[in-house]
GROMACS .gro file of N, CA and C in nm:
model
  387
    1MET      N    1  -0.581   0.926   0.063
    1MET     CA    2  -0.486   0.815   0.056
    1MET      C    3  -0.404   0.827  -0.072
    2PRO      N    4  -0.272   0.811  -0.063
    2PRO     CA    5  -0.189   0.820  -0.183
    2PRO      C    6  -0.221   0.708  -0.280
    3GLU      N    7  -0.186   0.733  -0.404
    3GLU     CA    8  -0.208   0.633  -0.508
    3GLU      C    9  -0.114   0.514  -0.488
    4PRO      N   10  -0.160   0.392  -0.521
    4PRO     CA   11  -0.073   0.274  -0.512
    4PRO      C   12   0.046   0.287  -0.607
    5ASP      N   13   0.153   0.213  -0.579
    5ASP     CA   14   0.272   0.212  -0.664
    5ASP      C   15   0.238   0.166  -0.806
    6ALA      N   16   0.161   0.060  -0.816
    6ALA     CA   17   0.122   0.002  -0.945
    6ALA      C   18   0.004  -0.092  -0.918
    7ASP      N   19  -0.040  -0.163  -1.022
    7ASP     CA   20  -0.151  -0.256  -1.000
    7ASP      C   21  -0.104  -0.371  -0.909
    8PHE      N   22  -0.200  -0.444  -0.855
    8PHE     CA   23  -0.173  -0.550  -0.758
    8PHE      C   24  -0.073  -0.651  -0.813
    9ASP      N   25  -0.098  -0.698  -0.934
    9ASP     CA   26  -0.013  -0.802  -0.993
    9ASP      C   27   0.131  -0.753  -1.006
   10THR      N   28   0.150  -0.636  -1.060
   10THR     CA   29   0.284  -0.581  -1.080
   10THR      C   30   0.356  -0.558  -0.947
   11THR      N   31   0.281  -0.511  -0.849
   11THR     CA   32   0.340  -0.477  -0.720
   11THR      C   33   0.381  -0.600  -0.640
   12TYR      N   34   0.295  -0.703  -0.639
   12TYR     CA   35   0.317  -0.815  -0.546
   12TYR      C   36   0.359  -0.947  -0.610
   13ARG      N   37   0.347  -0.963  -0.741
   13ARG     CA   38   0.389  -1.089  -0.804
   13ARG      C   39   0.535  -1.123  -0.775
   14PRO      N   40   0.627  -1.025  -0.766
   14PRO     CA   41   0.766  -1.061  -0.736
   14PRO      C   42   0.784  -1.132  -0.601
   15LEU      N   43   0.686  -1.123  -0.513
   15LEU     CA   44   0.694  -1.190  -0.383
   15LEU      C   45   0.652  -1.336  -0.389
   16LEU      N   46   0.590  -1.376  -0.499
   16LEU     CA   47   0.534  -1.511  -0.511
   16LEU      C   48   0.644  -1.615  -0.518
   17ARG      N   49   0.635  -1.712  -0.429
   17ARG     CA   50   0.730  -1.823  -0.430
   17ARG      C   51   0.680  -1.930  -0.527
   18GLN      N   52   0.771  -1.988  -0.603
   18GLN     CA   53   0.736  -2.083  -0.707
   18GLN      C   54   0.659  -2.204  -0.653
   19ALA      N   55   0.703  -2.259  -0.541
   19ALA     CA   56   0.636  -2.378  -0.486
   19ALA      C   57   0.491  -2.346  -0.449
   20VAL      N   58   0.468  -2.230  -0.393
   20VAL     CA   59   0.332  -2.190  -0.355
   20VAL      C   60   0.249  -2.165  -0.480
   21ALA      N   61   0.309  -2.106  -0.581
   21ALA     CA   62   0.239  -2.081  -0.708
   21ALA      C   63   0.192  -2.212  -0.771
   22GLU      N   64   0.277  -2.313  -0.764
   22GLU     CA   65   0.241  -2.443  -0.822
   22GLU      C   66   0.122  -2.505  -0.748
   23ILE      N   67   0.120  -2.493  -0.617
   23ILE     CA   68   0.008  -2.546  -0.539
   23ILE      C   69  -0.120  -2.472  -0.575
   24ALA      N   70  -0.111  -2.340  -0.584
   24ALA     CA   71  -0.229  -2.259  -0.618
   24ALA      C   72  -0.280  -2.293  -0.758
   25THR      N   73  -0.188  -2.313  -0.851
   25THR     CA   74  -0.228  -2.349  -0.987
   25THR      C   75  -0.301  -2.482  -0.989
   26ARG      N   76  -0.249  -2.581  -0.917
   26ARG     CA   77  -0.316  -2.711  -0.910
   26ARG      C   78  -0.456  -2.697  -0.851
   27GLU      N   79  -0.467  -2.620  -0.745
   27GLU     CA   80  -0.597  -2.603  -0.678
   27GLU      C   81  -0.698  -2.535  -0.770
   28THR      N   82  -0.657  -2.430  -0.838
   28THR     CA   83  -0.752  -2.359  -0.925
   28THR      C   84  -0.784  -2.441  -1.050
   29GLN      N   85  -0.686  -2.516  -1.101
   29GLN     CA   86  -0.713  -2.602  -1.217
   29GLN      C   87  -0.808  -2.716  -1.179
   30ALA      N   88  -0.808  -2.753  -1.052
   30ALA     CA   89  -0.899  -2.858  -1.005
   30ALA      C   90  -1.040  -2.804  -0.982
   31GLY      N   91  -1.058  -2.674  -1.008
   31GLY     CA   92  -1.191  -2.615  -0.997
   31GLY      C   93  -1.220  -2.543  -0.867
   32ASN      N   94  -1.122  -2.533  -0.780
   32ASN     CA   95  -1.142  -2.462  -0.654
   32ASN      C   96  -1.143  -2.311  -0.677
   33ASP      N   97  -1.224  -2.241  -0.601
   33ASP     CA   98  -1.243  -2.097  -0.616
   33ASP      C   99  -1.125  -2.020  -0.557
   34ALA      N  100  -1.054  -1.945  -0.640
   34ALA     CA  101  -0.936  -1.871  -0.595
   34ALA      C  102  -0.972  -1.767  -0.488
   35VAL      N  103  -1.085  -1.701  -0.502
   35VAL     CA  104  -1.124  -1.599  -0.405
   35VAL      C  105  -1.153  -1.662  -0.269
   36ALA      N  106  -1.227  -1.772  -0.269
   36ALA     CA  107  -1.258  -1.841  -0.143
   36ALA      C  108  -1.132  -1.891  -0.075
   37LEU      N  109  -1.039  -1.945  -0.153
   37LEU     CA  110  -0.914  -1.994  -0.096
   37LEU      C  111  -0.828  -1.878  -0.045
   38ALA      N  112  -0.828  -1.766  -0.114
   38ALA     CA  113  -0.754  -1.649  -0.066
   38ALA      C  114  -0.808  -1.605   0.070
   39HIS      N  115  -0.939  -1.600   0.083
   39HIS     CA  116  -1.000  -1.564   0.212
   39HIS      C  117  -0.965  -1.666   0.320
   40GLU      N  118  -0.970  -1.794   0.285
   40GLU     CA  119  -0.939  -1.899   0.382
   40GLU      C  120  -0.795  -1.885   0.434
   41TYR      N  121  -0.701  -1.869   0.343
   41TYR     CA  122  -0.562  -1.857   0.384
   41TYR      C  123  -0.534  -1.726   0.456
   42ALA      N  124  -0.603  -1.621   0.419
   42ALA     CA  125  -0.588  -1.493   0.491
   42ALA      C  126  -0.633  -1.510   0.636
   43GLY      N  127  -0.742  -1.581   0.656
   43GLY     CA  128  -0.792  -1.607   0.791
   43GLY      C  129  -0.699  -1.693   0.874
   44ARG      N  130  -0.616  -1.770   0.807
   44ARG     CA  131  -0.519  -1.856   0.877
   44ARG      C  132  -0.383  -1.788   0.893
   45GLY      N  133  -0.372  -1.663   0.845
   45GLY     CA  134  -0.246  -1.590   0.859
   45GLY      C  135  -0.136  -1.643   0.769
   46LYS      N  136  -0.170  -1.676   0.646
   46LYS     CA  137  -0.074  -1.732   0.551
   46LYS      C  138  -0.065  -1.641   0.428
   47PRO      N  139   0.013  -1.532   0.437
   47PRO     CA  140   0.018  -1.438   0.324
   47PRO      C  141   0.073  -1.497   0.194
   48ASP      N  142   0.166  -1.592   0.201
   48ASP     CA  143   0.221  -1.650   0.078
   48ASP      C  144   0.111  -1.718  -0.004
   49PHE      N  145   0.030  -1.798   0.061
   49PHE     CA  146  -0.078  -1.867  -0.009
   49PHE      C  147  -0.189  -1.770  -0.049
   50THR      N  148  -0.216  -1.674   0.038
   50THR     CA  149  -0.317  -1.573   0.006
   50THR      C  150  -0.278  -1.502  -0.122
   51LEU      N  151  -0.153  -1.461  -0.132
   51LEU     CA  152  -0.105  -1.392  -0.251
   51LEU      C  153  -0.122  -1.479  -0.375
   52ALA      N  154  -0.082  -1.603  -0.367
   52ALA     CA  155  -0.091  -1.692  -0.484
   52ALA      C  156  -0.234  -1.701  -0.536
   53PHE      N  157  -0.330  -1.714  -0.446
   53PHE     CA  158  -0.468  -1.725  -0.490
   53PHE      C  159  -0.524  -1.591  -0.535
   54LEU      N  160  -0.478  -1.481  -0.475
   54LEU     CA  161  -0.524  -1.350  -0.520
   54LEU      C  162  -0.475  -1.318  -0.661
   55LEU      N  163  -0.357  -1.364  -0.695
   55LEU     CA  164  -0.306  -1.341  -0.829
   55LEU      C  165  -0.388  -1.416  -0.933
   56ALA      N  166  -0.454  -1.523  -0.892
   56ALA     CA  167  -0.541  -1.599  -0.983
   56ALA      C  168  -0.686  -1.553  -0.977
   57ALA      N  169  -0.718  -1.467  -0.882
   57ALA     CA  170  -0.856  -1.425  -0.859
   57ALA      C  171  -0.897  -1.309  -0.950
   58THR      N  172  -1.026  -1.301  -0.974
   58THR     CA  173  -1.080  -1.189  -1.051
   58THR      C  174  -1.153  -1.094  -0.957
   59LEU      N  175  -1.074  -1.016  -0.886
   59LEU     CA  176  -1.124  -0.913  -0.797
   59LEU      C  177  -1.055  -0.783  -0.835
   60ASP      N  178  -1.113  -0.671  -0.792
   60ASP     CA  179  -1.041  -0.546  -0.818
   60ASP      C  180  -0.924  -0.534  -0.721
   61ASP      N  181  -0.831  -0.449  -0.755
   61ASP     CA  182  -0.706  -0.438  -0.678
   61ASP      C  183  -0.730  -0.397  -0.533
   62THR      N  184  -0.828  -0.313  -0.508
   62THR     CA  185  -0.856  -0.269  -0.371
   62THR      C  186  -0.897  -0.388  -0.285
   63GLU      N  187  -0.983  -0.475  -0.339
   63GLU     CA  188  -1.024  -0.594  -0.265
   63GLU      C  189  -0.907  -0.689  -0.242
   64LYS      N  190  -0.824  -0.705  -0.343
   64LYS     CA  191  -0.707  -0.792  -0.330
   64LYS      C  192  -0.613  -0.740  -0.222
   65ARG      N  193  -0.589  -0.609  -0.223
   65ARG     CA  194  -0.500  -0.552  -0.120
   65ARG      C  195  -0.558  -0.571   0.019
   66GLU      N  196  -0.689  -0.556   0.034
   66GLU     CA  197  -0.752  -0.573   0.165
   66GLU      C  198  -0.737  -0.717   0.215
   67ILE      N  199  -0.759  -0.813   0.130
   67ILE     CA  200  -0.747  -0.955   0.169
   67ILE      C  201  -0.602  -0.987   0.202
   68PHE      N  202  -0.509  -0.938   0.120
   68PHE     CA  203  -0.367  -0.964   0.142
   68PHE      C  204  -0.322  -0.900   0.274
   69ALA      N  205  -0.365  -0.778   0.300
   69ALA     CA  206  -0.332  -0.711   0.426
   69ALA      C  207  -0.389  -0.788   0.545
   70THR      N  208  -0.509  -0.842   0.529
   70THR     CA  209  -0.571  -0.920   0.636
   70THR      C  210  -0.486  -1.042   0.670
   71ALA      N  211  -0.425  -1.104   0.570
   71ALA     CA  212  -0.339  -1.221   0.595
   71ALA      C  213  -0.222  -1.182   0.686
   72TYR      N  214  -0.162  -1.066   0.659
   72TYR     CA  215  -0.051  -1.021   0.743
   72TYR      C  216  -0.099  -0.985   0.883
   73GLU      N  217  -0.214  -0.922   0.892
   73GLU     CA  218  -0.266  -0.887   1.025
   73GLU      C  219  -0.299  -1.011   1.106
   74GLN      N  220  -0.357  -1.110   1.041
   74GLN     CA  221  -0.390  -1.235   1.111
   74GLN      C  222  -0.263  -1.306   1.156
   75ARG      N  223  -0.160  -1.307   1.071
   75ARG     CA  224  -0.034  -1.368   1.111
   75ARG      C  225   0.026  -1.292   1.228
   76ALA      N  226   0.015  -1.160   1.227
   76ALA     CA  227   0.065  -1.079   1.339
   76ALA      C  228  -0.008  -1.115   1.468
   77GLN      N  229  -0.138  -1.131   1.457
   77GLN     CA  230  -0.218  -1.168   1.575
   77GLN      C  231  -0.178  -1.306   1.627
   78LEU      N  232  -0.161  -1.401   1.537
   78LEU     CA  233  -0.121  -1.536   1.579
   78LEU      C  234   0.019  -1.536   1.641
   79THR      N  235   0.110  -1.459   1.582
   79THR     CA  236   0.246  -1.451   1.634
   79THR      C  237   0.248  -1.386   1.772
   80ALA      N  238   0.172  -1.278   1.788
   80ALA     CA  239   0.165  -1.211   1.918
   80ALA      C  240   0.105  -1.304   2.023
   81GLY      N  241   0.004  -1.380   1.985
   81GLY     CA  242  -0.054  -1.477   2.077
   81GLY      C  243   0.044  -1.585   2.116
   82LYS      N  244   0.124  -1.630   2.020
   82LYS     CA  245   0.226  -1.730   2.048
   82LYS      C  246   0.331  -1.674   2.144
   83ALA      N  247   0.368  -1.546   2.125
   83ALA     CA  248   0.466  -1.482   2.214
   83ALA      C  249   0.412  -1.477   2.357
   84LYS      N  250   0.285  -1.444   2.372
   84LYS     CA  251   0.224  -1.439   2.506
   84LYS      C  252   0.218  -1.578   2.569
   85GLU      N  253   0.179  -1.676   2.487
   85GLU     CA  254   0.171  -1.813   2.537
   85GLU      C  255   0.308  -1.862   2.585
   86LEU      N  256   0.409  -1.839   2.504
   86LEU     CA  257   0.544  -1.883   2.542
   86LEU      C  258   0.596  -1.805   2.662
   87ALA      N  259   0.565  -1.677   2.670
   87ALA     CA  260   0.609  -1.596   2.784
   87ALA      C  261   0.550  -1.649   2.914
   88SER      N  262   0.424  -1.687   2.909
   88SER     CA  263   0.363  -1.739   3.032
   88SER      C  264   0.413  -1.880   3.065
   89ARG      N  265   0.440  -1.959   2.963
   89ARG     CA  266   0.488  -2.095   2.986
   89ARG      C  267   0.632  -2.098   3.038
   90PHE      N  268   0.717  -2.011   2.984
   90PHE     CA  269   0.858  -2.014   3.019
   90PHE      C  270   0.904  -1.899   3.107
   91ALA      N  271   0.811  -1.814   3.148
   91ALA     CA  272   0.840  -1.701   3.238
   91ALA      C  273   0.953  -1.612   3.187
   92ARG      N  274   0.949  -1.584   3.058
   92ARG     CA  275   1.042  -1.490   2.998
   92ARG      C  276   0.978  -1.433   2.871
   93ASP      N  277   1.029  -1.320   2.827
   93ASP     CA  278   0.976  -1.256   2.707
   93ASP      C  279   1.035  -1.318   2.581
   94PHE      N  280   0.964  -1.300   2.472
   94PHE     CA  281   1.008  -1.345   2.340
   94PHE      C  282   1.002  -1.225   2.245
   95PRO      N  283   1.099  -1.134   2.259
   95PRO     CA  284   1.093  -1.008   2.185
   95PRO      C  285   1.100  -1.023   2.032
   96LEU      N  286   1.165  -1.126   1.984
   96LEU     CA  287   1.171  -1.142   1.838
   96LEU      C  288   1.033  -1.173   1.780
   97LEU      N  289   0.952  -1.249   1.852
   97LEU     CA  290   0.817  -1.275   1.806
   97LEU      C  291   0.734  -1.147   1.806
   98VAL      N  292   0.752  -1.066   1.909
   98VAL     CA  293   0.681  -0.938   1.916
   98VAL      C  294   0.724  -0.849   1.800
   99THR      N  295   0.853  -0.848   1.769
   99THR     CA  296   0.905  -0.771   1.657
   99THR      C  297   0.846  -0.821   1.525
  100ASP      N  298   0.838  -0.952   1.509
  100ASP     CA  299   0.780  -1.009   1.387
  100ASP      C  300   0.634  -0.968   1.372
  101ALA      N  301   0.559  -0.969   1.480
  101ALA     CA  302   0.418  -0.929   1.475
  101ALA      C  303   0.407  -0.782   1.437
  102THR      N  304   0.492  -0.699   1.494
  102THR     CA  305   0.492  -0.557   1.461
  102THR      C  306   0.525  -0.535   1.314
  103GLN      N  307   0.622  -0.609   1.266
  103GLN     CA  308   0.661  -0.599   1.125
  103GLN      C  309   0.546  -0.641   1.033
  104ASP      N  310   0.475  -0.746   1.068
  104ASP     CA  311   0.361  -0.790   0.987
  104ASP      C  312   0.251  -0.684   0.985
  105ARG      N  313   0.227  -0.619   1.096
  105ARG     CA  314   0.127  -0.511   1.099
  105ARG      C  315   0.169  -0.395   1.009
  106ALA      N  316   0.298  -0.364   1.010
  106ALA     CA  317   0.348  -0.257   0.923
  106ALA      C  318   0.334  -0.295   0.775
  107ILE      N  319   0.360  -0.421   0.744
  107ILE     CA  320   0.344  -0.468   0.607
  107ILE      C  321   0.198  -0.458   0.565
  108ALA      N  322   0.107  -0.493   0.653
  108ALA     CA  323  -0.036  -0.482   0.622
  108ALA      C  324  -0.073  -0.338   0.586
  109ARG      N  325  -0.019  -0.242   0.660
  109ARG     CA  326  -0.046  -0.101   0.629
  109ARG      C  327   0.009  -0.064   0.491
  110GLN      N  328   0.129  -0.113   0.458
  110GLN     CA  329   0.188  -0.086   0.327
  110GLN      C  330   0.104  -0.147   0.216
  111VAL      N  331   0.057  -0.268   0.237
  111VAL     CA  332  -0.025  -0.335   0.135
  111VAL      C  333  -0.153  -0.257   0.113
  112ARG      N  334  -0.219  -0.216   0.220
  112ARG     CA  335  -0.344  -0.139   0.205
  112ARG      C  336  -0.320  -0.010   0.126
  113ALA      N  337  -0.202   0.047   0.141
  113ALA     CA  338  -0.168   0.170   0.068
  113ALA      C  339  -0.121   0.139  -0.075
  114GLY      N  340  -0.107   0.010  -0.107
  114GLY     CA  341  -0.062  -0.029  -0.240
  114GLY      C  342   0.086  -0.013  -0.261
  115ARG      N  343   0.160  -0.009  -0.154
  115ARG     CA  344   0.305   0.009  -0.162
  115ARG      C  345   0.376  -0.125  -0.172
  116ARG      N  346   0.490  -0.124  -0.236
  116ARG     CA  347   0.572  -0.245  -0.247
  116ARG      C  348   0.623  -0.283  -0.108
  117ILE      N  349   0.645  -0.411  -0.091
  117ILE     CA  350   0.707  -0.458   0.032
  117ILE      C  351   0.836  -0.531  -0.005
  118ILE      N  352   0.929  -0.527   0.085
  118ILE     CA  353   1.060  -0.586   0.060
  118ILE      C  354   1.048  -0.738   0.059
  119PRO      N  355   1.098  -0.805  -0.046
  119PRO     CA  356   1.094  -0.952  -0.046
  119PRO      C  357   1.165  -1.006   0.078
  120GLY      N  358   1.102  -1.101   0.143
  120GLY     CA  359   1.158  -1.161   0.264
  120GLY      C  360   1.115  -1.092   0.391
  121ALA      N  361   1.051  -0.976   0.380
  121ALA     CA  362   1.003  -0.907   0.499
  121ALA      C  363   0.889  -0.987   0.560
  122GLY      N  364   0.881  -0.990   0.691
  122GLY     CA  365   0.775  -1.065   0.756
  122GLY      C  366   0.790  -1.214   0.735
  123ARG      N  367   0.899  -1.268   0.783
  123ARG     CA  368   0.928  -1.409   0.758
  123ARG      C  369   0.822  -1.500   0.821
  124GLN      N  370   0.803  -1.613   0.758
  124GLN     CA  371   0.705  -1.713   0.803
  124GLN      C  372   0.767  -1.796   0.916
  125LEU      N  373   0.695  -1.806   1.025
  125LEU     CA  374   0.742  -1.887   1.136
  125LEU      C  375   0.677  -2.024   1.130
  126PRO      N  376   0.753  -2.128   1.159
  126PRO     CA  377   0.690  -2.262   1.164
  126PRO      C  378   0.594  -2.270   1.279
  127ARG      N  379   0.479  -2.331   1.253
  127ARG     CA  380   0.379  -2.349   1.357
  127ARG      C  381   0.330  -2.493   1.354
  128SER      N  382   0.292  -2.541   1.469
  128SER     CA  383   0.238  -2.677   1.475
  128SER      C  384   0.087  -2.668   1.475
  129HIS      N  385   0.026  -2.685   1.357
  129HIS     CA  386  -0.120  -2.685   1.342
  129HIS      C  387  -0.161  -2.803   1.261
   0.00000   0.00000   0.00000
């Protein structure tokens, strides 16, 4: 496997949105575990929040990249499921959702390799949860 571009913080901090960073800071200052929250948000397919908590976490870069990549993969899975659900409900395809899921899977591969990702890539879709 090729060497990562740089350490986790240097590579991915530019992607951090200020509003999400403020929420993560409040949560960690309140005593919540950054690693546990990173895992929770990764499982929910929320890479923005996962990143914010990983930047506050004390894990090695390989573990951080794995958790961050998992967030993108989970979001891809949720998006693909939503595309299937909508296709069956409305009897038509939703190719943009499929494209978004594919893009998130590609981002996950880049993250695992420690490569930079383009800011704004893999846009967040609104979901009713």
